[in-house]
mmCIF file with all atom_site columns, C-alpha atoms and ligand atoms in Angstrom:
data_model
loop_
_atom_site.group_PDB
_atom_site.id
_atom_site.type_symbol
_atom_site.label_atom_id
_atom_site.label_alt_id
_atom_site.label_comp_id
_atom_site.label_asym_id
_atom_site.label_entity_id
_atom_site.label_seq_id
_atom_site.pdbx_PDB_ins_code
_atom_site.Cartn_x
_atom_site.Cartn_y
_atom_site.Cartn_z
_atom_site.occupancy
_atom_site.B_iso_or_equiv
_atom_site.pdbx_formal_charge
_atom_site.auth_seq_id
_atom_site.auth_comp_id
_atom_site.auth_asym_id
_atom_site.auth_atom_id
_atom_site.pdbx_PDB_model_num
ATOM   1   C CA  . UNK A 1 1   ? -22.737 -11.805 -24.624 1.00 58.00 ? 1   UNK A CA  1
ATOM   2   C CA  . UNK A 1 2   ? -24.503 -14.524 -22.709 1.00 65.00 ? 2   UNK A CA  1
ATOM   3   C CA  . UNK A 1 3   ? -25.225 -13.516 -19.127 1.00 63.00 ? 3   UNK A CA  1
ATOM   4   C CA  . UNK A 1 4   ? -23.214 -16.396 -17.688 1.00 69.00 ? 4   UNK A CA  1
ATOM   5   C CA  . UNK A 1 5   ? -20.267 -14.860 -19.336 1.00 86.00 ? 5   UNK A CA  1
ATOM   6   C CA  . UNK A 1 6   ? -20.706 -11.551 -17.525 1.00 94.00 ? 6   UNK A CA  1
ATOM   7   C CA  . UNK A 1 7   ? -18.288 -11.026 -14.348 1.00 96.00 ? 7   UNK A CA  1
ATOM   8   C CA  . UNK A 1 8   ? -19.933 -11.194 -11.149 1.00 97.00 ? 8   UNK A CA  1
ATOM   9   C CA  . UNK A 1 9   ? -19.005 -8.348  -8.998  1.00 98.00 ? 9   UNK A CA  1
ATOM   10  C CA  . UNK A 1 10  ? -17.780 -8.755  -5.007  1.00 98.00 ? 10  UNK A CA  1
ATOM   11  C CA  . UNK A 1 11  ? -18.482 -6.235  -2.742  1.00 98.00 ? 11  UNK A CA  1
ATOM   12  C CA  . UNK A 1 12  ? -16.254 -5.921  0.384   1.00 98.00 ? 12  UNK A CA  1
ATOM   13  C CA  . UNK A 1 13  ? -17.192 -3.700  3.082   1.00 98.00 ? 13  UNK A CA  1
ATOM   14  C CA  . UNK A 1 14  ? -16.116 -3.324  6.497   1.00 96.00 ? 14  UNK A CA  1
ATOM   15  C CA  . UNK A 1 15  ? -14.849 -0.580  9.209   1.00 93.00 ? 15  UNK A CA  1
ATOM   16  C CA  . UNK A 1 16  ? -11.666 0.802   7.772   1.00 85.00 ? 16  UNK A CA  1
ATOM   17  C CA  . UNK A 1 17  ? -9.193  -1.295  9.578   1.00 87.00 ? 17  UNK A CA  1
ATOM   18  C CA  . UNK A 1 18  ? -10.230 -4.593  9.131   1.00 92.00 ? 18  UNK A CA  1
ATOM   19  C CA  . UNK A 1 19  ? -7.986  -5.111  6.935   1.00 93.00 ? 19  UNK A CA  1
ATOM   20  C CA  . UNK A 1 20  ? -10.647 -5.116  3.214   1.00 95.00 ? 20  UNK A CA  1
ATOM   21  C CA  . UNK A 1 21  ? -7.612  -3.815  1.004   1.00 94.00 ? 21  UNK A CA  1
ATOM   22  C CA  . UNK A 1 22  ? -4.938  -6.508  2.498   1.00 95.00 ? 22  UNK A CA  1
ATOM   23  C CA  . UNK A 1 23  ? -6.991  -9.110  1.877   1.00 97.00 ? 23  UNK A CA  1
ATOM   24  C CA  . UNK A 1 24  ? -7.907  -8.038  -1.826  1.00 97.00 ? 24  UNK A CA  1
ATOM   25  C CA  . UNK A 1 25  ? -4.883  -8.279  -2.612  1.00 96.00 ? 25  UNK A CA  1
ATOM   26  C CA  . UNK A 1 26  ? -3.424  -11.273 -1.052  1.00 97.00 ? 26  UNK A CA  1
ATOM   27  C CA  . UNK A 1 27  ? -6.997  -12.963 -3.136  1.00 97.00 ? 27  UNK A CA  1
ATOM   28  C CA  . UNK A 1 28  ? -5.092  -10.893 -6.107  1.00 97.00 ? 28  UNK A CA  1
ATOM   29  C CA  . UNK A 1 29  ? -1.825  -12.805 -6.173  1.00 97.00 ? 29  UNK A CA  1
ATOM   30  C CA  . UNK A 1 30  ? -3.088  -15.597 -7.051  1.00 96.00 ? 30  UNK A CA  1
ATOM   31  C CA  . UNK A 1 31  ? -6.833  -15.089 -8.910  1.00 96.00 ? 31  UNK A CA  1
ATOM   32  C CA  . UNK A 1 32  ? -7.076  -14.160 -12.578 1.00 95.00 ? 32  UNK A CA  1
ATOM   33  C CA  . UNK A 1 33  ? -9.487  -12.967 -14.517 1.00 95.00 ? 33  UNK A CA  1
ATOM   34  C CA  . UNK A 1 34  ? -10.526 -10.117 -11.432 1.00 97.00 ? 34  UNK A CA  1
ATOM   35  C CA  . UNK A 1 35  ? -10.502 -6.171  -11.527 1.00 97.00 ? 35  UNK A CA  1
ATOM   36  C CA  . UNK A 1 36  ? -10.408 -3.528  -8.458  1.00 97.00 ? 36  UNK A CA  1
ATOM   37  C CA  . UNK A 1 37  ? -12.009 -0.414  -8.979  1.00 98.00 ? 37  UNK A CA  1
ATOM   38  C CA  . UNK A 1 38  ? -10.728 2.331   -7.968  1.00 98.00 ? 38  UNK A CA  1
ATOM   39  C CA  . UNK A 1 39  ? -12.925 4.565   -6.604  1.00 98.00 ? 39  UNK A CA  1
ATOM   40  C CA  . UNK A 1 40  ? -13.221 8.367   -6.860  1.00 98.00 ? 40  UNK A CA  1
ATOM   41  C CA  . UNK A 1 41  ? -12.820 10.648  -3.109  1.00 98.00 ? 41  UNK A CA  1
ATOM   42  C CA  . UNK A 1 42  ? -12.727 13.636  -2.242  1.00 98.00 ? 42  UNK A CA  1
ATOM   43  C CA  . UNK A 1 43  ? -10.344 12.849  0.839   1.00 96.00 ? 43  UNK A CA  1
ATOM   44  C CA  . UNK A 1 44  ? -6.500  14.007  0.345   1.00 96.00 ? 44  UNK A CA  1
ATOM   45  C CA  . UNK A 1 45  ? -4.443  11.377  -0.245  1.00 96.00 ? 45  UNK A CA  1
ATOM   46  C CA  . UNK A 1 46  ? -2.322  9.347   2.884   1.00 91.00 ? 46  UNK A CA  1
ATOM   47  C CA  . UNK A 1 47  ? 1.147   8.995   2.908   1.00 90.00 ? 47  UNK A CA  1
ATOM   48  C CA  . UNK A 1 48  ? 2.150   6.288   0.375   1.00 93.00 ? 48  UNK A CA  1
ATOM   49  C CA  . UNK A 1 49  ? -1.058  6.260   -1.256  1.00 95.00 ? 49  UNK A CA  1
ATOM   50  C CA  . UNK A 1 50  ? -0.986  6.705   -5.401  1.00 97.00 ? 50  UNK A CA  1
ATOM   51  C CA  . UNK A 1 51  ? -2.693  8.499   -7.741  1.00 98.00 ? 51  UNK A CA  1
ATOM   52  C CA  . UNK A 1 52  ? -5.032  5.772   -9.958  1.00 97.00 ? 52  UNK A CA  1
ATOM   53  C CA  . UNK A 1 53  ? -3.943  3.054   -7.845  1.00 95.00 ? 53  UNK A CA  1
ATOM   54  C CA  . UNK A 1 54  ? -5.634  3.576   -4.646  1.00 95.00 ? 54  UNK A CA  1
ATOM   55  C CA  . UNK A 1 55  ? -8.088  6.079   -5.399  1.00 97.00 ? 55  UNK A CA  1
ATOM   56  C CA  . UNK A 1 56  ? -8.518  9.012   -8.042  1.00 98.00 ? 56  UNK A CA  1
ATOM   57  C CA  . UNK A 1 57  ? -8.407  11.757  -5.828  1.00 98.00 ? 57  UNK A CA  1
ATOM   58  C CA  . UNK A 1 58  ? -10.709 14.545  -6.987  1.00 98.00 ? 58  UNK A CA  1
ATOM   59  C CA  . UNK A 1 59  ? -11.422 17.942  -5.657  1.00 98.00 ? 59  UNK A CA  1
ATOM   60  C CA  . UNK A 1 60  ? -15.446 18.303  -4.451  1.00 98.00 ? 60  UNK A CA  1
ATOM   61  C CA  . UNK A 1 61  ? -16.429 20.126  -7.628  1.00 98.00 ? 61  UNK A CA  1
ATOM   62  C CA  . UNK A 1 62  ? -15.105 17.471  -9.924  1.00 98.00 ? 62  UNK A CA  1
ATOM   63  C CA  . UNK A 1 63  ? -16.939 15.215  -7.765  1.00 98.00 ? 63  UNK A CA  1
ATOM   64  C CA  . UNK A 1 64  ? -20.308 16.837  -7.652  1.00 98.00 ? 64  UNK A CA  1
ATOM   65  C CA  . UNK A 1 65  ? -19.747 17.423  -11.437 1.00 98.00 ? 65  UNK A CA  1
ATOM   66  C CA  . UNK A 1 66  ? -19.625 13.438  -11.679 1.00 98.00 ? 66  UNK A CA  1
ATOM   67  C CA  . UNK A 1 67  ? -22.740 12.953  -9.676  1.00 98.00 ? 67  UNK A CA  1
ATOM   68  C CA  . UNK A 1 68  ? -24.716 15.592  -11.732 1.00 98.00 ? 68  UNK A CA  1
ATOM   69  C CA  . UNK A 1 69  ? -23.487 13.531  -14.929 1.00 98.00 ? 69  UNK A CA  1
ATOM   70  C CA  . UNK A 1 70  ? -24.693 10.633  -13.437 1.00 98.00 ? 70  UNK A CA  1
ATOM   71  C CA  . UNK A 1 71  ? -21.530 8.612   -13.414 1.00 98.00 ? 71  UNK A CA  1
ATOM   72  C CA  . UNK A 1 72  ? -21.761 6.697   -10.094 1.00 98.00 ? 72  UNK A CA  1
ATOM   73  C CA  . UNK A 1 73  ? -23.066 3.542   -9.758  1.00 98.00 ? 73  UNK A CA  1
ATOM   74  C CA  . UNK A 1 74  ? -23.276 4.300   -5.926  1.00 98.00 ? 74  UNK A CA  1
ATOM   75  C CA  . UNK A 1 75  ? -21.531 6.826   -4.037  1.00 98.00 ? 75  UNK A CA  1
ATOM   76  C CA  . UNK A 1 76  ? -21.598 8.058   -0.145  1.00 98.00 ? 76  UNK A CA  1
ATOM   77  C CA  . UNK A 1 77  ? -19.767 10.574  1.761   1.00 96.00 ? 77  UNK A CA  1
ATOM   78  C CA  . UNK A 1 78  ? -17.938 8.660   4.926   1.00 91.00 ? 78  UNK A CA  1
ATOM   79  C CA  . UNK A 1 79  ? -16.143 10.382  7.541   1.00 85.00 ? 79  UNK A CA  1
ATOM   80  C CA  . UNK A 1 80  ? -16.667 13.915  5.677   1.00 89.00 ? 80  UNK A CA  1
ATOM   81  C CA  . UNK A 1 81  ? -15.445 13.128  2.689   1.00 96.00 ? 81  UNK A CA  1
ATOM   82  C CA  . UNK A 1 82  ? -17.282 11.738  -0.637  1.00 98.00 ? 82  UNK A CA  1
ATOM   83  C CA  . UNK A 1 83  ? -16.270 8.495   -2.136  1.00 98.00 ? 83  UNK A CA  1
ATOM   84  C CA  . UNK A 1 84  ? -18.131 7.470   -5.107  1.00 98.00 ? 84  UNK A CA  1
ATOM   85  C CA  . UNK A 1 85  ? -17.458 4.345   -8.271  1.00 98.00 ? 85  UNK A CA  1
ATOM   86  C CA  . UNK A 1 86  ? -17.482 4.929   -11.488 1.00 98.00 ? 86  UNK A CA  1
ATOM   87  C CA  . UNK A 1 87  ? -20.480 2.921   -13.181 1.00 98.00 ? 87  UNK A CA  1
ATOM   88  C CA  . UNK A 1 88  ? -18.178 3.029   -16.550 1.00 97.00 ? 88  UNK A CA  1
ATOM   89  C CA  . UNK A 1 89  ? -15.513 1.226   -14.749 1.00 97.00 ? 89  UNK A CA  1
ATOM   90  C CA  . UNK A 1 90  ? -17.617 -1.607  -13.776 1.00 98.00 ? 90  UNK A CA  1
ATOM   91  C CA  . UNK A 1 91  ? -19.415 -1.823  -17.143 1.00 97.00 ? 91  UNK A CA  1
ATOM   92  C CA  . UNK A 1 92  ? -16.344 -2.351  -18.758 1.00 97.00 ? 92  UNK A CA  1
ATOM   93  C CA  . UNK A 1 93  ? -15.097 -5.172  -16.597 1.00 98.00 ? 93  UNK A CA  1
ATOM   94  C CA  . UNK A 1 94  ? -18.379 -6.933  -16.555 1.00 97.00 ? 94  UNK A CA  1
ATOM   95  C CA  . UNK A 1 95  ? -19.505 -7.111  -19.907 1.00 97.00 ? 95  UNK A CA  1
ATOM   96  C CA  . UNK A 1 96  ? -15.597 -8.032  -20.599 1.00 96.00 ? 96  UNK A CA  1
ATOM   97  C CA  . UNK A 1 97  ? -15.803 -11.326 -18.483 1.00 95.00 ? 97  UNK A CA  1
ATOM   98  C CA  . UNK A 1 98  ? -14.132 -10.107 -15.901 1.00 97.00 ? 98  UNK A CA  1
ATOM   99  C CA  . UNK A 1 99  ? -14.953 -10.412 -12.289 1.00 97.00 ? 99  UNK A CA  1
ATOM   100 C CA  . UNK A 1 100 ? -14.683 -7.366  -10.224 1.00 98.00 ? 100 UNK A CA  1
ATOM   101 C CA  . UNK A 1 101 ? -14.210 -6.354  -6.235  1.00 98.00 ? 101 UNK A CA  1
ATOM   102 C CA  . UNK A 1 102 ? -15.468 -2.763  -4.665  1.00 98.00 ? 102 UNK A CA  1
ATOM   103 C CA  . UNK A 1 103 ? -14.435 -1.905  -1.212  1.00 98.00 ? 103 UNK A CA  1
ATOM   104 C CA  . UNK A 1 104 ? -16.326 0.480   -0.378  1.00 97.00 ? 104 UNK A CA  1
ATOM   105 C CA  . UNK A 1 105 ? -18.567 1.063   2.689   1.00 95.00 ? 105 UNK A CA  1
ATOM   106 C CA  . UNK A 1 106 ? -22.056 0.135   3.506   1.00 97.00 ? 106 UNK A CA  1
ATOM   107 C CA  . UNK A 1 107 ? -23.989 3.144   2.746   1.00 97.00 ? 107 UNK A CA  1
ATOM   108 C CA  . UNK A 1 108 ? -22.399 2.002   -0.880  1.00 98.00 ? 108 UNK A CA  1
ATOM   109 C CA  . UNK A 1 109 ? -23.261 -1.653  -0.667  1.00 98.00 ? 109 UNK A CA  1
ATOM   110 C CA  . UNK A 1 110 ? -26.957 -1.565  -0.404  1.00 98.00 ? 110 UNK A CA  1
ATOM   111 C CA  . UNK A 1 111 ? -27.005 0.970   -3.369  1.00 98.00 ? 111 UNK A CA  1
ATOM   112 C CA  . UNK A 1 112 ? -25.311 -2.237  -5.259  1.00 98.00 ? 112 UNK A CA  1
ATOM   113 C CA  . UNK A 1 113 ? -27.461 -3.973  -4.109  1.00 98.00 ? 113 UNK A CA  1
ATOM   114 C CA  . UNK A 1 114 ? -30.445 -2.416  -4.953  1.00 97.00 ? 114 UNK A CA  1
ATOM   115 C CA  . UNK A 1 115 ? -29.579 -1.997  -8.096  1.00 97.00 ? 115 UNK A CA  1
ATOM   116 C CA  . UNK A 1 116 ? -27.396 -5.093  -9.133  1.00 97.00 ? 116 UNK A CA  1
ATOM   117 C CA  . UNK A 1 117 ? -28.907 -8.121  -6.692  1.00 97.00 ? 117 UNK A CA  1
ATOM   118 C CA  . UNK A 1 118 ? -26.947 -10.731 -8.161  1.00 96.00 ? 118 UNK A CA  1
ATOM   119 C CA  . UNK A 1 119 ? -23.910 -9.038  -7.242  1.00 97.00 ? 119 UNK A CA  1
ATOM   120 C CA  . UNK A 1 120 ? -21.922 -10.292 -3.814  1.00 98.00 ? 120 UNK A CA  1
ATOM   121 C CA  . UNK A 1 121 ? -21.690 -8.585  -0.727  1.00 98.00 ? 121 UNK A CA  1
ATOM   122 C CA  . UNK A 1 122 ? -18.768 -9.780  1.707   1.00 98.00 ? 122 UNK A CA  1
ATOM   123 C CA  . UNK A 1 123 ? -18.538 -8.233  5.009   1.00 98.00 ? 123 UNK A CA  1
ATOM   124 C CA  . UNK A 1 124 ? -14.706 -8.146  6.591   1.00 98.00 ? 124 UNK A CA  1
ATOM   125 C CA  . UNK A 1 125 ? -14.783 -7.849  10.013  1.00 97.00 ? 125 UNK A CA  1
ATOM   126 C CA  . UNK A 1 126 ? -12.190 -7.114  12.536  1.00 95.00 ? 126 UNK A CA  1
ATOM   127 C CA  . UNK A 1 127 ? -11.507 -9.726  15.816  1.00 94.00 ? 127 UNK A CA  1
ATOM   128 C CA  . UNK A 1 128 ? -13.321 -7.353  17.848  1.00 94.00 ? 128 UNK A CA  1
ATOM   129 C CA  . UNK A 1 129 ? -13.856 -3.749  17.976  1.00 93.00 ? 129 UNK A CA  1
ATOM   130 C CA  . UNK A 1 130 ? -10.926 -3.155  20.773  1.00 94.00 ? 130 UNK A CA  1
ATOM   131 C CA  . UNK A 1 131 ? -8.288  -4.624  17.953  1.00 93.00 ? 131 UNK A CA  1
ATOM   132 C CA  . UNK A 1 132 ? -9.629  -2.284  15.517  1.00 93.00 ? 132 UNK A CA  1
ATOM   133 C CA  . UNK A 1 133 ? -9.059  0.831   17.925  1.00 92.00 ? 133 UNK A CA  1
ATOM   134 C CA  . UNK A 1 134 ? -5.648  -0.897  17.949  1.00 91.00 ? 134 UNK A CA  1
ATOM   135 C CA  . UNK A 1 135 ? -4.490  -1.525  14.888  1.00 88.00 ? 135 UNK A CA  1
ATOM   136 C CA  . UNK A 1 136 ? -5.588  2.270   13.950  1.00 88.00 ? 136 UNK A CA  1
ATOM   137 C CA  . UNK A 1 137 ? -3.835  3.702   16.201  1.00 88.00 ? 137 UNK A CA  1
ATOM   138 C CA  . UNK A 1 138 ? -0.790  1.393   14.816  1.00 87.00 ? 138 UNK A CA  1
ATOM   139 C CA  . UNK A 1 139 ? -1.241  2.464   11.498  1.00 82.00 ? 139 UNK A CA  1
ATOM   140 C CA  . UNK A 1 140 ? -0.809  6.385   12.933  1.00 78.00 ? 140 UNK A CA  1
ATOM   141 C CA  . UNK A 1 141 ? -2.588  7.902   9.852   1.00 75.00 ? 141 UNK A CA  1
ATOM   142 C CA  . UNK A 1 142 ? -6.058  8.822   12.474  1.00 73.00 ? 142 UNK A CA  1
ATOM   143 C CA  . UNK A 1 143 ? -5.464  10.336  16.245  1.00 74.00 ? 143 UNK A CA  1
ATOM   144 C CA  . UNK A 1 144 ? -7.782  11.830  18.255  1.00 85.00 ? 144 UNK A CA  1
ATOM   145 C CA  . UNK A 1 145 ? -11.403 13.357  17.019  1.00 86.00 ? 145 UNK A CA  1
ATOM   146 C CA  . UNK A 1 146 ? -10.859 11.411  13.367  1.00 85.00 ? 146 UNK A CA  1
ATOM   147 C CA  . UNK A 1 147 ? -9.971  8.415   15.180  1.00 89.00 ? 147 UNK A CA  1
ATOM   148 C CA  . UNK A 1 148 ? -12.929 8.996   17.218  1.00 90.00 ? 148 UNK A CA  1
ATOM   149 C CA  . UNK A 1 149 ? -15.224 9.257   14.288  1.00 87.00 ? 149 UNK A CA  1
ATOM   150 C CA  . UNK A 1 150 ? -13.760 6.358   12.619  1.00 87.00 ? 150 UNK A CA  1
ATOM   151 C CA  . UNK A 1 151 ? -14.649 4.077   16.089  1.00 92.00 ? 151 UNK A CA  1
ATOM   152 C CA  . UNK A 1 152 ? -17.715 5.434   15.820  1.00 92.00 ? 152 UNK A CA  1
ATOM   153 C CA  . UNK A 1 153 ? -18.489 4.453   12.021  1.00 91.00 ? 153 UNK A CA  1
ATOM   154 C CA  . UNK A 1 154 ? -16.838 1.216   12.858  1.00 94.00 ? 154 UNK A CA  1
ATOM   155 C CA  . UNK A 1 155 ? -19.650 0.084   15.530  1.00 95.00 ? 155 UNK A CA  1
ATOM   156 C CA  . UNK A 1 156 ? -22.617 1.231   13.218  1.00 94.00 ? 156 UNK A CA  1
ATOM   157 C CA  . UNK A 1 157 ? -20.783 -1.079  10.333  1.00 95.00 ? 157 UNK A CA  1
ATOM   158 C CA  . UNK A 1 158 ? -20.681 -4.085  12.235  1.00 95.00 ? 158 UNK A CA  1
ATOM   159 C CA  . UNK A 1 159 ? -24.368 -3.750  13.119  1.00 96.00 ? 159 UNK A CA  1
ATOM   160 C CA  . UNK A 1 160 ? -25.202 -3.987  9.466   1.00 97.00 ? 160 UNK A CA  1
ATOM   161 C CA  . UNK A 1 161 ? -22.611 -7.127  9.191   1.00 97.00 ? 161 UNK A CA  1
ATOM   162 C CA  . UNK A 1 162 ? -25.846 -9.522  9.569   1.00 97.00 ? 162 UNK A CA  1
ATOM   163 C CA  . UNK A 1 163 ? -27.480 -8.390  6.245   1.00 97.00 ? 163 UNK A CA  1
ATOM   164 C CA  . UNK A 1 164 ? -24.355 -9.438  3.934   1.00 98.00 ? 164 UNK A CA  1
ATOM   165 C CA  . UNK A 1 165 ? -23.800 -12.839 2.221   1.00 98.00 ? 165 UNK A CA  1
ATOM   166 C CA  . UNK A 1 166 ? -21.166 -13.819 3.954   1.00 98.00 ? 166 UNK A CA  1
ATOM   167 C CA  . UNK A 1 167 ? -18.811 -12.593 7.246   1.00 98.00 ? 167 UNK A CA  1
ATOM   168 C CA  . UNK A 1 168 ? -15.120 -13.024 7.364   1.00 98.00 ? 168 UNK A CA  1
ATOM   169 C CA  . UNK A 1 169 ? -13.779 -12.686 10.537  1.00 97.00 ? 169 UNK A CA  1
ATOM   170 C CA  . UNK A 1 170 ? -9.955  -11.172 9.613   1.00 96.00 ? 170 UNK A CA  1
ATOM   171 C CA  . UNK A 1 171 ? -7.922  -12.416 12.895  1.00 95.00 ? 171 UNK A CA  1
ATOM   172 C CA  . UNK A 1 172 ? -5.416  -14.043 10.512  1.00 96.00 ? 172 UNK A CA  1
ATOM   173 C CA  . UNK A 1 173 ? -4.947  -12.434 7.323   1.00 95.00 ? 173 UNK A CA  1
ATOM   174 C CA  . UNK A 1 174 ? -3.832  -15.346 5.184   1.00 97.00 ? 174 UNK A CA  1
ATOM   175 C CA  . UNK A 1 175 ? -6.911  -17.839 6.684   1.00 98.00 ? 175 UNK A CA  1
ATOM   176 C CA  . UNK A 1 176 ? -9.002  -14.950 5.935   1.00 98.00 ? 176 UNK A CA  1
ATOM   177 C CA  . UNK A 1 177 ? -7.429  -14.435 2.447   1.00 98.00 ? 177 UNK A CA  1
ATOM   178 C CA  . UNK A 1 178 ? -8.221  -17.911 1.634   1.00 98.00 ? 178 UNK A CA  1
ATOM   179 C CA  . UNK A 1 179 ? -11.785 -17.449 2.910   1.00 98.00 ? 179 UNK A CA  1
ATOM   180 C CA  . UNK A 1 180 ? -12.103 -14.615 0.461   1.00 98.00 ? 180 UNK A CA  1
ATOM   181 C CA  . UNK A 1 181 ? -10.842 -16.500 -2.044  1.00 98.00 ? 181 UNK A CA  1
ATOM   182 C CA  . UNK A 1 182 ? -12.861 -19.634 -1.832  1.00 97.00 ? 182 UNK A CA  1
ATOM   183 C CA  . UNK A 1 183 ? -16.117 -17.360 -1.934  1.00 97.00 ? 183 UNK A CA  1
ATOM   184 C CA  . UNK A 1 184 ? -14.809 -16.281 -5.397  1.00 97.00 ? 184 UNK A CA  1
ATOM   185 C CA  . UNK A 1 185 ? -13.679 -18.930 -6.808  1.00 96.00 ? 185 UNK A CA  1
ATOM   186 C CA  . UNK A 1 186 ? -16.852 -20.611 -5.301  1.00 95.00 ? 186 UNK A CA  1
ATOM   187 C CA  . UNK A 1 187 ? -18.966 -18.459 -7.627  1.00 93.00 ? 187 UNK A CA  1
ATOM   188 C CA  . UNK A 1 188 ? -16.655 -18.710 -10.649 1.00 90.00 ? 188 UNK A CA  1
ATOM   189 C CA  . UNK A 1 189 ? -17.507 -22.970 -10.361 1.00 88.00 ? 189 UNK A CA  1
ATOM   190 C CA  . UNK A 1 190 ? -20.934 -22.084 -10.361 1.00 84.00 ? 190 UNK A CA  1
ATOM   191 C CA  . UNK A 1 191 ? -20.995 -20.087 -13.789 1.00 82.00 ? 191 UNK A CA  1
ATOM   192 C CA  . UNK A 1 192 ? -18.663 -22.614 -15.568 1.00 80.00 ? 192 UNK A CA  1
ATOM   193 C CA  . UNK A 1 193 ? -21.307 -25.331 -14.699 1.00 82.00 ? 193 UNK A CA  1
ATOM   194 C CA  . UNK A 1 194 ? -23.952 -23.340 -16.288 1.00 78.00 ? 194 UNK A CA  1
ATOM   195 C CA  . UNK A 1 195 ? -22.300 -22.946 -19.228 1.00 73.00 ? 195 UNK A CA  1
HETATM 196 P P1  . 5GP B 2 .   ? -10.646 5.342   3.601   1.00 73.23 ? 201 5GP B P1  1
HETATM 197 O O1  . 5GP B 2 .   ? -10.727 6.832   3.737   1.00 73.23 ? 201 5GP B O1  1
HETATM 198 O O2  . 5GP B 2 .   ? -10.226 4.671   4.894   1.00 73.23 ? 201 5GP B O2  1
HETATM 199 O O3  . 5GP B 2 .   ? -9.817  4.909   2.413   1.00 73.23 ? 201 5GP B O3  1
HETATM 200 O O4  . 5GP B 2 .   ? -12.123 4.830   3.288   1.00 73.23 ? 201 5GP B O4  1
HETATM 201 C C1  . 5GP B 2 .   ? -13.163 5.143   4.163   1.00 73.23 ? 201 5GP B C1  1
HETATM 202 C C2  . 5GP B 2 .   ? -14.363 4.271   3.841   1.00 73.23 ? 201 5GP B C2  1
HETATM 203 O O5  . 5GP B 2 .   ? -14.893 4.619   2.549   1.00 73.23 ? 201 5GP B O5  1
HETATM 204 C C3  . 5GP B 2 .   ? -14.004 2.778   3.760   1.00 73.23 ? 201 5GP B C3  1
HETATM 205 O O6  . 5GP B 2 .   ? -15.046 2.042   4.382   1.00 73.23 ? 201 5GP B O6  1
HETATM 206 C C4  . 5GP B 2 .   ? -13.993 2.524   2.281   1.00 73.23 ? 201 5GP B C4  1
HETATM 207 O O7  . 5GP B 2 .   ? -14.291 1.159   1.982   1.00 73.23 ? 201 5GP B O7  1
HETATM 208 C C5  . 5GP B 2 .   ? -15.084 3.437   1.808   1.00 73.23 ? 201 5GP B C5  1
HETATM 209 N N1  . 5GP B 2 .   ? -15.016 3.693   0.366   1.00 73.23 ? 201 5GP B N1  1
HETATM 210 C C6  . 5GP B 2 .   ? -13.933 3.747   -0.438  1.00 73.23 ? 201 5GP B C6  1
HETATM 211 N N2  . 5GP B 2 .   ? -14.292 3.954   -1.706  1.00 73.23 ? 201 5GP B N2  1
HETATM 212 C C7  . 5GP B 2 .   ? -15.643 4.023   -1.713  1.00 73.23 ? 201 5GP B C7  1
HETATM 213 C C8  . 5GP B 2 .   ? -16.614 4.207   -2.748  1.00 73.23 ? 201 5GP B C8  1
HETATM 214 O O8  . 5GP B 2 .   ? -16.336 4.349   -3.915  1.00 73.23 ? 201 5GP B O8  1
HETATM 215 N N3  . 5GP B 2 .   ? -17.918 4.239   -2.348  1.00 73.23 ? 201 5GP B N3  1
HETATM 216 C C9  . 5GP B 2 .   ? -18.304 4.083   -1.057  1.00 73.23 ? 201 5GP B C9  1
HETATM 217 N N4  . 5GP B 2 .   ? -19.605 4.093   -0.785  1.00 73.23 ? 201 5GP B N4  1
HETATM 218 N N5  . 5GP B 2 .   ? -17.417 3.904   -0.062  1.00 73.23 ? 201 5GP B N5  1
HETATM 219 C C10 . 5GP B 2 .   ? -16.101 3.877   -0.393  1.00 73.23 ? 201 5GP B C10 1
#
């Protein structure tokens, strides 16, 4: 395959909160041609949350076992627990044309990086750090020391915000969707010129 048909990949990161997974998919409904992958964790699942959809929730040993076999293309543990993508999964999509989003956080993205630079890394910020605190507690799945920790996490994310390609503020979901959007379809322009 010529490397101008490879997929790029998109990295979104961002405190949890910001809203990374809403905006995904609102980019979703209406791009082609893109892949999520679903990452591996260690955390139990939330309410709602589905097996293979929003994660593959594995138990620590599986997990190690992974790591040993080398099957991450990056992995971290965040907030105690270890999260960690499947280098297989992105192979697959890449070399297959398609285009394909991680969210994961930035521990993650500058092991991307690092390894893939032509990859894209979008930072998804929330209004300010008092809306986060807010719209967590709203979403009632942290309280009190996790909440805590995730507050904390949330301040030393934004203070890597600077060192991404590009910052979407997400005060309004669907402006922010189409900001998303344009930065994909933005690339996407780009390779079809080259070819
Ligand atoms: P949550 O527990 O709220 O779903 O995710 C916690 C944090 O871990 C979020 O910032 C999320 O983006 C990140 N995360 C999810 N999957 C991965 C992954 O595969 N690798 C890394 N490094 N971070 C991940």
């Amino acid at each position: 395959m010529n490397r101008s048909d490879r997929g790029k990949l998109f990295v979104l990161s961002g405190p949890s909160g910001a809203g990374k997974g809403t905006l995904r998919k609102k980019v979703f409904e209406t791009v082609q041609g893109i892949r999520f992958s679903i990452s591996c964790t260690t955390r139990p699942p939330r309410q709602g949350e589905k097996e293979g959809i929003d994660y593959r929730f594995i138990s620590e040993e599986a997990f190690l076992s992974l790591l040993k076999e080398d099957k991450f293309l990056e992995h971290a543990e965040v907030h105690g627990h270890y999260y960690g993508t499947l280098r297989e999964d992105v192979e697959q999509a890449l070399s297959g044309g398609l285009d394909m989003v991680l969210e994961i956080d930035v521990q993650g993205a500058f092991q991307i990086r690092e390894k893939m630079p032509e990859s894209v890394l979008v930072f998804v910020s929330p209004p300010s750090l008092e809306e986060l605190e807010h719209r967590l507690r709203e979403r009632g799945t942290e309280s009190g020391e996790h909440l805590r920790l995730r507050m904390k996490n949330a301040r030393l994310e934004m203070m890597k915000a600077k060192d991404y390609d590009y910052v979407i503020v997400n005060d309004d979901a669907e402006r922010a969707s189409e900001e998303l959007k344009s930065v994909i379809t933005g690339y996407r322009s780009i390779r079809e010129e080259r070819k």
